[in-house]
Coordinates of C-alpha atoms in Angstrom, one line a residue:
Chain A
D156 CA 129.1 163.0 13.3
A157 CA 130.9 166.4 13.0
R158 CA 132.1 167.2 9.5
V159 CA 133.0 170.1 7.3
T160 CA 130.3 171.0 4.8
Q161 CA 130.7 172.8 1.5
T162 CA 128.1 174.3 -0.8
P163 CA 127.6 174.0 -3.7
R164 CA 129.1 170.6 -4.5
H165 CA 129.2 171.5 -8.2
K166 CA 129.1 174.8 -10.0
V167 CA 129.2 175.4 -13.7
T168 CA 129.3 179.1 -14.7
E169 CA 130.3 181.3 -17.6
M170 CA 133.4 183.4 -17.7
G171 CA 132.9 186.7 -16.1
Q172 CA 130.3 185.6 -13.6
E173 CA 130.7 185.8 -9.9
V174 CA 131.1 182.6 -8.0
T175 CA 130.6 182.2 -4.2
M176 CA 131.6 179.0 -2.4
R177 CA 130.6 178.4 1.2
C178 CA 132.1 176.4 3.9
Q179 CA 130.8 175.5 7.4
P180 CA 133.6 174.4 9.6
I181 CA 133.3 171.9 12.4
L182 CA 131.7 173.5 15.4
G183 CA 134.4 174.6 17.8
H184 CA 137.2 174.7 15.3
N185 CA 139.1 178.0 15.2
T186 CA 141.1 177.6 12.0
V187 CA 139.7 177.4 8.4
F188 CA 141.7 176.7 5.2
W189 CA 140.8 177.1 1.6
Y190 CA 142.6 174.9 -1.0
R191 CA 142.4 174.6 -4.7
Q192 CA 143.2 171.3 -6.5
T193 CA 144.0 171.0 -10.2
M194 CA 145.6 168.3 -12.2
M195 CA 148.5 170.6 -13.2
Q196 CA 149.2 172.2 -9.8
G197 CA 148.0 169.6 -7.4
L198 CA 146.7 170.9 -4.0
E199 CA 147.5 174.6 -3.3
L200 CA 146.7 176.5 -0.2
L201 CA 144.8 179.7 -1.0
A202 CA 144.1 181.2 2.4
Y203 CA 143.7 180.4 6.0
F204 CA 142.0 182.0 8.9
R205 CA 142.4 181.7 12.7
N206 CA 139.7 182.9 15.0
R207 CA 138.0 184.4 11.9
A208 CA 141.0 186.6 11.1
P209 CA 142.9 186.1 7.8
L210 CA 146.4 185.0 8.6
D211 CA 147.7 184.3 5.2
D212 CA 146.1 184.7 1.8
S213 CA 149.3 184.9 -0.2
G214 CA 148.3 181.9 -2.3
M215 CA 145.2 183.7 -3.6
P216 CA 145.0 185.9 -6.7
K217 CA 144.0 189.2 -5.0
D218 CA 142.6 190.8 -8.1
R219 CA 139.7 188.4 -8.4
F220 CA 139.6 186.2 -5.3
S221 CA 138.4 187.1 -1.8
A222 CA 137.9 185.1 1.3
E223 CA 136.0 186.0 4.4
M224 CA 134.5 184.6 7.6
P225 CA 131.4 186.6 8.4
D226 CA 131.0 184.5 11.6
A227 CA 132.5 181.4 13.2
T228 CA 130.2 179.1 11.4
L229 CA 130.6 180.3 7.8
A230 CA 133.6 180.9 5.5
T231 CA 133.2 182.1 2.0
L232 CA 135.5 182.2 -1.0
K233 CA 134.4 184.5 -3.8
I234 CA 135.7 184.8 -7.4
Q235 CA 134.8 187.9 -9.4
P236 CA 135.0 187.8 -12.3
S237 CA 135.6 184.1 -12.9
E238 CA 137.9 182.8 -15.6
P239 CA 138.3 179.4 -17.3
R240 CA 141.6 178.9 -15.5
D241 CA 139.8 179.0 -12.2
S242 CA 138.2 175.6 -13.0
A243 CA 139.3 173.3 -10.2
V244 CA 138.1 171.6 -7.0
Y245 CA 138.0 174.0 -4.1
F246 CA 138.4 172.4 -0.6
C247 CA 137.7 173.9 2.7
A248 CA 139.3 172.4 5.9
S249 CA 138.9 173.3 9.5
G250 CA 141.0 172.6 12.5
L251 CA 141.6 173.5 16.1
V252 CA 144.8 175.2 17.3
S253 CA 145.4 176.0 20.9
D254 CA 146.4 179.4 21.9
G255 CA 148.2 178.3 25.1
K256 CA 151.9 177.5 24.9
L257 CA 151.6 174.6 27.2
A258 CA 148.4 173.2 25.9
V259 CA 148.4 170.3 23.4
D260 CA 147.8 171.4 19.9
Y261 CA 145.3 169.4 18.0
N262 CA 146.5 170.2 14.6
E263 CA 144.7 167.8 12.3
Q264 CA 142.8 169.3 9.5
F265 CA 139.4 168.0 8.5
F266 CA 138.5 168.5 4.9
G267 CA 135.1 169.1 3.3
P268 CA 134.0 167.3 0.2
G269 CA 135.0 170.1 -2.1
T270 CA 133.3 172.3 -4.6
R271 CA 133.9 171.3 -8.2
L272 CA 134.0 174.6 -10.2
T273 CA 133.8 174.7 -14.0
V274 CA 134.1 178.0 -15.7
L275 CA 133.2 177.9 -19.4
Chain B
K289 CA 161.5 176.7 0.2
Q290 CA 160.0 173.4 1.4
E291 CA 159.5 170.8 -1.3
V292 CA 157.5 167.7 -0.7
T293 CA 158.0 164.7 -3.1
Q294 CA 156.1 161.5 -3.3
I295 CA 157.5 158.6 -5.2
P296 CA 156.2 156.7 -7.0
A297 CA 153.4 158.7 -8.6
A298 CA 151.4 155.5 -9.1
L299 CA 151.4 152.0 -7.7
S300 CA 149.5 148.9 -8.5
V301 CA 149.6 145.8 -6.2
P302 CA 147.6 142.6 -5.9
E303 CA 145.4 142.2 -2.9
G304 CA 147.1 141.1 0.2
E305 CA 150.4 142.6 -0.5
N306 CA 151.8 145.3 1.8
L307 CA 151.9 148.8 0.5
V308 CA 154.9 151.2 1.1
L309 CA 154.4 154.8 0.2
N310 CA 157.2 157.3 0.4
C311 CA 157.2 161.0 1.2
S312 CA 160.4 163.1 1.2
F313 CA 160.8 166.8 2.2
T314 CA 163.7 169.1 1.8
D315 CA 163.5 171.1 5.0
S316 CA 163.7 169.0 8.1
A317 CA 162.4 171.9 10.3
I318 CA 158.8 170.7 10.3
Y319 CA 156.2 171.0 13.0
N320 CA 154.3 167.9 11.9
L321 CA 153.5 165.7 9.0
Q322 CA 150.1 164.4 8.0
W323 CA 149.0 161.6 5.6
F324 CA 145.7 161.9 3.8
R325 CA 143.7 159.7 1.5
Q326 CA 141.7 161.0 -1.4
D327 CA 139.0 159.1 -3.2
P328 CA 138.0 160.1 -6.7
G329 CA 135.5 162.9 -6.6
K330 CA 135.8 163.3 -2.9
G331 CA 137.7 165.4 -0.4
L332 CA 140.6 164.5 1.7
T333 CA 140.5 162.1 4.7
S334 CA 143.1 162.4 7.4
L335 CA 144.8 159.1 8.0
L336 CA 147.7 159.8 10.4
L337 CA 149.3 162.8 12.0
I338 CA 152.9 162.6 13.2
Q339 CA 154.2 165.4 15.4
S340 CA 157.9 166.3 14.9
S341 CA 158.8 164.7 18.2
Q342 CA 157.4 161.4 17.2
R343 CA 158.9 158.6 15.2
E344 CA 155.8 156.8 14.2
Q345 CA 152.0 156.6 14.4
T346 CA 149.8 153.6 14.0
S347 CA 146.1 153.1 13.3
G348 CA 144.8 149.7 12.4
R349 CA 146.6 148.4 9.3
L350 CA 148.3 151.8 8.8
N351 CA 151.7 152.7 10.2
A352 CA 153.5 155.9 9.4
S353 CA 157.1 156.6 10.3
L354 CA 159.0 159.9 10.4
D355 CA 162.7 160.5 10.1
K356 CA 163.2 164.2 10.2
S357 CA 166.9 164.2 9.9
S358 CA 166.7 162.4 6.5
G359 CA 163.6 164.2 5.5
R360 CA 161.5 161.1 5.0
S361 CA 158.2 159.6 6.0
T362 CA 156.8 156.3 5.0
L363 CA 153.3 155.1 5.1
Y364 CA 152.8 151.3 5.4
I365 CA 149.5 149.7 4.7
A366 CA 149.5 146.0 5.7
A367 CA 147.5 143.4 3.8
S368 CA 146.2 145.7 1.2
Q369 CA 142.5 145.5 0.1
P370 CA 140.7 146.7 -3.0
G371 CA 139.1 149.3 -0.8
D372 CA 142.5 150.8 -0.2
S373 CA 142.6 152.0 -3.8
A374 CA 142.9 155.8 -3.6
T375 CA 145.4 158.6 -3.9
Y376 CA 147.5 159.1 -0.8
L377 CA 149.0 162.5 0.0
C378 CA 151.5 163.6 2.6
A379 CA 151.7 167.2 3.8
V380 CA 154.2 168.9 6.1
R381 CA 153.7 171.9 8.2
P382 CA 156.6 174.2 9.2
D383 CA 154.9 175.6 12.3
S384 CA 151.7 175.5 14.3
W385 CA 150.0 178.1 12.2
G386 CA 148.8 175.5 9.7
K387 CA 150.4 176.3 6.4
F388 CA 150.7 172.8 4.9
Q389 CA 152.9 172.0 2.0
F390 CA 151.5 169.0 0.0
G391 CA 153.1 166.4 -2.1
A392 CA 151.6 165.5 -5.4
G393 CA 150.3 162.2 -4.1
T394 CA 150.7 158.5 -5.0
Q395 CA 147.8 156.9 -6.8
V396 CA 147.3 153.3 -5.5
V397 CA 145.4 150.6 -7.2
V398 CA 144.9 147.3 -5.4
T399 CA 143.7 144.6 -7.7
P400 CA 141.5 141.7 -6.4

């Protein structure tokens, strides 16, 4: 049963501390997305990767957030230093996008369970 | 800029009634539209994906329609059950690169 996994599931930290969230996409998927969900803003796209390369991270505060894919099985989202306004649920999703023009694109995104972050 | 709206924000129905959830978008140039379900404290579960060339998709009790020209999609859930209680989100994608734009969701409560 293939699924996206995220760790940790819950994180409570103090303002100023570094936070690292990890995501393991579904094996074989070539696209990874990071989302943030808050009550006020709803679900926002922070960054997404295709074939491990960052395609768009315009939704991410660059001064404190960074996203990487060290390898095809691991995506990380780091906040340094963290602030109370970063408190949210962070979701990772993976998908498979075909490179071929004539191939069928399988564009569904599969979401992980999320990391609930609380910054005090 | 694409805007996705879901109305109503919340909906309560008795068990057995059919559910009708609406999603509207301002830019009809979409690549596809996806309906998700979110349970409290959990991630998103994909329900149905409709490509821009399709008019509808069906899965069990779920049916989603797409009218690009009017910028609307509707999710129908037949014979609702208490287990259908969740928040339902729709998301549109402008191209194949995967940048979704989400609606705020409709919170559904199905009472026994």
